CSV table of C-alpha atoms in Angstrom, one decimal:
chain,number,residue,atom,x,y,z
A,1,MET,CA,-0.2,0.0,0.1
A,2,ASN,CA,1.3,3.5,-0.9
A,3,ILE,CA,1.2,5.7,2.1
A,4,LEU,CA,2.4,8.9,0.3
A,5,PRO,CA,-0.1,11.3,-1.2
A,6,ILE,CA,-0.1,11.3,-5.0
A,7,GLY,CA,1.3,14.8,-5.2
A,8,LEU,CA,4.3,14.0,-3.1
A,9,GLN,CA,4.9,10.6,-5.0
A,10,HIS,CA,5.1,12.5,-8.2
A,11,ARG,CA,7.4,15.3,-6.9
A,12,LEU,CA,9.5,12.4,-5.5
A,13,SER,CA,9.8,10.4,-8.8
A,14,VAL,CA,10.6,13.9,-10.6
A,15,TRP,CA,13.5,14.5,-8.1
A,16,LEU,CA,14.7,10.8,-8.4
A,17,ALA,CA,14.5,11.2,-12.3
A,18,SER,CA,16.4,14.7,-12.1
A,19,ARG,CA,19.1,13.2,-10.2
A,20,THR,CA,19.6,10.5,-12.7
A,21,VAL,CA,20.1,13.4,-15.3
A,22,HIS,CA,22.2,15.2,-13.0
A,23,LEU,CA,24.6,12.6,-12.2
A,24,ASN,CA,24.9,11.5,-15.8
A,25,THR,CA,25.4,15.0,-17.3
A,26,GLY,CA,27.2,16.9,-14.5
A,27,SER,CA,26.4,19.3,-11.7
A,28,SER,CA,27.8,22.4,-13.7
A,29,TYR,CA,25.4,21.4,-16.8
A,30,PHE,CA,22.1,20.4,-15.4
A,31,PRO,CA,19.6,22.1,-14.9
A,32,GLU,CA,21.2,25.7,-15.5
A,33,GLN,CA,23.1,25.2,-18.7
A,34,PHE,CA,20.6,22.6,-20.0
A,35,LEU,CA,17.7,25.2,-19.6
A,36,LEU,CA,19.7,27.9,-21.6
A,37,GLY,CA,20.3,25.6,-24.2
A,38,ALA,CA,16.8,24.3,-24.4
A,39,THR,CA,15.5,28.0,-25.1
A,40,PHE,CA,18.2,28.7,-28.0
A,41,ALA,CA,17.1,25.3,-29.5
A,42,SER,CA,13.4,25.7,-29.1
A,43,ARG,CA,13.7,29.1,-31.1
A,44,ARG,CA,16.0,27.8,-33.7
A,45,ALA,CA,14.1,24.7,-34.2
A,46,LEU,CA,11.0,26.7,-34.8
A,47,ASN,CA,12.6,28.9,-37.3
A,48,VAL,CA,14.1,25.9,-39.3
A,49,LEU,CA,10.8,24.2,-39.2
A,50,SER,CA,9.1,27.3,-40.5
A,51,GLN,CA,11.5,27.5,-43.4
A,52,HIS,CA,11.2,23.8,-44.2
A,53,LEU,CA,7.3,23.7,-44.3
A,54,SER,CA,7.3,26.8,-46.3
A,55,HIS,CA,10.1,25.7,-48.9
A,56,PRO,CA,11.0,22.0,-48.1
A,57,ASP,CA,14.8,21.1,-49.1
A,58,ASP,CA,17.3,18.6,-47.9
A,59,SER,CA,19.4,21.1,-46.1
A,60,THR,CA,16.8,22.1,-43.7
A,61,LYS,CA,15.4,18.8,-43.4
A,62,ASP,CA,19.0,17.6,-42.2
A,63,GLU,CA,19.2,20.2,-39.6
A,64,LEU,CA,15.7,19.6,-38.4
A,65,GLU,CA,16.6,15.5,-38.1
A,66,ASN,CA,19.4,16.8,-35.9
A,67,MET,CA,17.2,18.9,-33.7
A,68,MET,CA,13.9,17.1,-33.6
A,69,SER,CA,12.7,13.4,-33.4
A,70,ILE,CA,11.5,11.7,-36.6
A,71,ASP,CA,8.1,11.3,-35.1
A,72,LEU,CA,7.6,15.1,-34.5
A,73,LEU,CA,9.2,16.1,-37.8
A,74,ASP,CA,7.0,13.7,-39.6
A,75,ARG,CA,3.9,14.8,-37.7
A,76,TYR,CA,4.4,18.6,-38.8
A,77,THR,CA,5.4,17.4,-42.6
A,78,ARG,CA,2.4,15.5,-42.9
A,79,ALA,CA,0.1,18.2,-41.4
A,80,ALA,CA,1.5,20.8,-43.8
A,81,LYS,CA,0.9,18.5,-46.8
A,82,GLU,CA,-2.8,17.9,-45.7
A,83,CYS,CA,-3.7,21.5,-45.1
A,84,LEU,CA,-1.7,23.8,-47.4
A,85,THR,CA,-1.4,24.1,-51.0
A,86,GLY,CA,2.3,24.6,-51.2
A,87,ASP,CA,2.0,28.5,-51.9
A,88,GLU,CA,2.0,29.6,-48.2
A,89,GLU,CA,4.7,31.1,-46.1
A,90,ILE,CA,4.7,29.7,-42.4
A,91,SER,CA,6.3,31.6,-39.6
A,92,ILE,CA,6.5,30.3,-36.1
A,93,ASN,CA,8.7,32.6,-34.0
A,94,LEU,CA,9.6,33.3,-30.3
A,95,PRO,CA,10.7,36.9,-30.5
A,96,GLN,CA,11.1,37.2,-26.7
A,97,ILE,CA,11.8,34.5,-24.3
A,98,TYR,CA,11.3,35.6,-20.6
A,99,ASP,CA,12.1,32.4,-18.7
A,100,ALA,CA,12.5,28.5,-18.7
A,101,ASN,CA,11.7,26.1,-15.9
A,102,LEU,CA,12.1,22.3,-15.7
A,103,GLY,CA,8.7,20.5,-15.8
A,104,ASP,CA,8.4,16.7,-15.5
A,105,VAL,CA,11.6,14.4,-16.1
A,106,TRP,CA,10.8,10.9,-17.6
A,107,VAL,CA,13.3,8.2,-17.2
A,108,THR,CA,13.0,4.7,-18.8
A,109,LEU,CA,15.6,2.1,-17.5
A,110,GLY,CA,16.1,-1.2,-19.0
A,111,ASN,CA,16.2,-2.9,-22.3
A,112,SER,CA,14.1,-1.2,-25.4
A,113,THR,CA,13.2,-4.6,-26.4
A,114,ALA,CA,10.5,-4.7,-23.6
A,115,PHE,CA,8.3,-2.3,-26.0
A,116,THR,CA,8.5,-4.8,-29.0
A,117,HIS,CA,8.7,-7.9,-27.2
A,118,PRO,CA,6.4,-7.5,-24.1
A,119,ARG,CA,5.9,-11.1,-23.4
A,120,GLN,CA,9.5,-11.4,-22.7
A,121,TYR,CA,9.4,-8.4,-20.2
A,122,GLU,CA,7.8,-6.8,-17.4
A,123,VAL,CA,7.3,-3.0,-17.2
A,124,LEU,CA,7.2,-1.5,-13.7
A,125,GLU,CA,5.8,2.1,-13.8
A,126,TRP,CA,5.7,4.6,-11.0
A,127,MET,CA,4.8,8.3,-11.9
A,128,THR,CA,7.6,9.4,-14.2
A,129,LEU,CA,9.8,6.3,-13.7
A,130,LYS,CA,9.6,3.2,-15.9
A,131,LEU,CA,11.7,-0.1,-15.4
A,132,CYS,CA,11.9,-2.7,-17.8
A,133,LEU,CA,12.8,-6.1,-16.3
A,134,LYS,CA,13.4,-9.5,-18.2
A,135,ASN,CA,11.0,-12.1,-17.1
A,136,SER,CA,12.5,-14.3,-14.3
A,137,GLY,CA,11.1,-17.4,-16.1
A,138,VAL,CA,9.7,-18.8,-12.8
A,139,ASP,CA,6.4,-18.2,-10.9
A,140,ALA,CA,6.5,-14.9,-8.6
A,141,GLU,CA,6.1,-16.9,-5.4
A,142,GLU,CA,9.2,-19.0,-6.4
A,143,GLU,CA,11.6,-16.1,-7.1
A,144,SER,CA,13.7,-15.3,-4.1
A,145,PHE,CA,14.1,-11.8,-3.0
A,146,LYS,CA,17.9,-12.1,-3.8
A,147,ASP,CA,17.1,-13.1,-7.3
A,148,TYR,CA,14.5,-10.4,-7.8
A,149,ARG,CA,16.9,-7.8,-6.5
A,150,ALA,CA,19.7,-9.0,-8.8
A,151,ARG,CA,17.1,-9.0,-11.8
A,152,ILE,CA,16.4,-5.3,-11.0
A,153,ALA,CA,20.0,-4.5,-10.8
A,154,ARG,CA,20.6,-5.9,-14.4
A,155,GLY,CA,17.7,-4.3,-15.7
A,156,LEU,CA,18.7,-0.8,-14.3
A,157,MET,CA,21.9,-1.2,-16.4
A,158,GLU,CA,20.6,-2.7,-19.7
A,159,GLY,CA,19.5,0.7,-21.0
A,160,VAL,CA,18.5,4.2,-20.3
A,161,HIS,CA,16.4,6.9,-22.2
A,162,ILE,CA,15.3,10.2,-20.8
A,163,LYS,CA,12.9,12.9,-21.5
A,164,VAL,CA,12.8,16.4,-19.9
A,165,ASP,CA,9.6,18.6,-20.2
A,166,VAL,CA,10.8,22.5,-20.2
A,167,GLU,CA,8.3,25.1,-19.7
A,168,VAL,CA,9.3,28.1,-21.8
A,169,ASP,CA,7.7,31.5,-21.1
A,170,ALA,CA,7.8,33.3,-24.2
A,171,ASP,CA,6.2,35.6,-26.9
A,172,VAL,CA,5.0,33.2,-29.4
A,173,VAL,CA,3.9,34.5,-33.0
A,174,TYR,CA,2.1,32.3,-35.6
A,175,LYS,CA,1.7,33.6,-39.2
A,176,ILE,CA,0.7,31.9,-42.5
A,177,THR,CA,0.4,34.0,-45.6
A,178,ARG,CA,-0.3,33.4,-49.2
A,179,GLY,CA,1.2,36.4,-51.2
A,180,ASP,CA,-0.2,39.5,-49.7
A,181,GLU,CA,-3.0,37.7,-48.0
A,182,THR,CA,-2.7,36.8,-44.2
A,183,LEU,CA,-4.5,33.6,-43.6
A,184,LEU,CA,-3.5,33.2,-39.9
A,185,TYR,CA,-2.0,35.5,-37.4
A,186,ASP,CA,-1.8,34.9,-33.6
A,187,GLU,CA,0.5,36.3,-31.1
A,188,GLY,CA,0.9,36.5,-27.2
A,189,ARG,CA,2.8,35.7,-24.3
A,190,ARG,CA,2.4,32.1,-23.1
A,191,THR,CA,4.0,29.0,-21.8
A,192,LEU,CA,5.3,26.6,-24.7
A,193,LEU,CA,5.9,23.0,-23.3
A,194,VAL,CA,8.7,21.6,-25.2
A,195,GLN,CA,10.0,18.1,-24.3
A,196,PHE,CA,13.6,17.0,-25.2
A,197,GLU,CA,14.9,13.4,-25.1
A,198,THR,CA,18.2,11.6,-25.1
A,199,PRO,CA,19.0,8.8,-27.4
A,200,TYR,CA,18.2,5.3,-26.1
A,201,PHE,CA,21.4,4.2,-24.4
A,202,GLU,CA,22.0,0.5,-24.5
A,203,PRO,CA,23.8,-0.4,-22.2
A,204,ALA,CA,23.1,2.5,-19.8
A,205,HIS,CA,26.8,3.2,-19.2
A,206,LYS,CA,27.0,4.3,-22.9
A,207,MET,CA,25.5,7.6,-21.8
A,208,VAL,CA,28.7,8.8,-20.4
A,209,SER,CA,31.8,8.3,-22.6
A,210,GLY,CA,34.2,9.4,-20.1
A,211,ARG,CA,35.1,11.8,-17.0
A,212,ASP,CA,36.8,15.0,-17.0
A,213,PRO,CA,40.2,14.3,-15.3
A,214,GLU,CA,40.2,17.5,-13.3
A,215,ASN,CA,36.8,17.6,-11.9
A,216,GLY,CA,35.3,14.2,-12.4
A,217,GLU,CA,32.4,15.6,-14.5
A,218,PRO,CA,30.7,13.4,-17.0
A,219,ILE,CA,31.8,13.7,-20.7
A,220,ASN,CA,29.0,13.2,-23.2
A,221,ASP,CA,29.3,13.1,-26.8
A,222,TRP,CA,25.6,13.0,-28.0
A,223,SER,CA,22.9,15.7,-28.3
A,224,TRP,CA,19.4,16.3,-27.0
A,225,ARG,CA,16.4,16.2,-29.6
A,226,ILE,CA,13.1,18.0,-29.1
A,227,SER,CA,10.5,15.2,-29.1
A,228,ASP,CA,7.3,17.2,-28.5
A,229,PHE,CA,5.7,20.7,-28.7
A,230,ASP,CA,2.6,21.3,-26.4
A,231,GLN,CA,2.4,17.5,-26.0
A,232,LEU,CA,1.1,17.1,-29.6
A,233,ILE,CA,2.8,13.6,-29.9
A,234,THR,CA,1.9,12.7,-26.3
A,235,LYS,CA,-1.7,13.2,-26.7
A,236,GLU,CA,-2.0,11.6,-30.2
A,237,LYS,CA,-0.3,8.4,-28.7
A,238,LEU,CA,-2.6,8.4,-25.6
A,239,ASP,CA,-5.5,8.8,-27.9
A,240,ASN,CA,-4.5,5.7,-29.9
A,241,GLU,CA,-3.9,3.7,-27.0
A,242,GLU,CA,-7.4,4.4,-25.8
A,243,MET,CA,-9.0,3.8,-29.1
A,244,ILE,CA,-7.0,0.1,-29.3
A,245,SER,CA,-8.2,-0.6,-25.5
């Protein structure tokens, strides 16, 4: 039985997830430098996305593939093809960014095979934390606590994937024009929810490629990608899961 209130459980899970990021990226990087980089990346990604949706070409596509997940880029590209004729100019800008704060931090630990071969794994979920464990092969009552603990330890090291929600307080300007005609215009200060994700590291230790000999801080040779804007992909996945169930 859980004796902690749901709100406290949520805060505790986010703290634990944040600690995972902190330990694997360095105290000097997360969250201050990460948030600063997130604001620049959000503005740049939206600028390049605007260019690509207005005038698709390989150079903007290549740059976007380095900044955004394939799912998110495909979603915007598909929407543009369905809704636009090809003569429109699209502009999504953040002319002024006032602040950025951490939202939820989502951590998945274990082998990614769990999501393609669910019968071979069990997935334990607690708030923003997810652990994928290889099935023990024996009935639950036959597995000793020692073996169960060892199975968890192995699962923790098999892989890691992290998503971080960033709440960007900014002026947001949307504009779609066709020639001299303005088809859509909207601007205002609001909170833009941007989600960043790491690659899926398997095994988990690949997240850190080395340590700085002077201060022991982690050395990372990978880049974050934007995986969602305003929970567009997240909501669609939830809707699809509800339809299937």
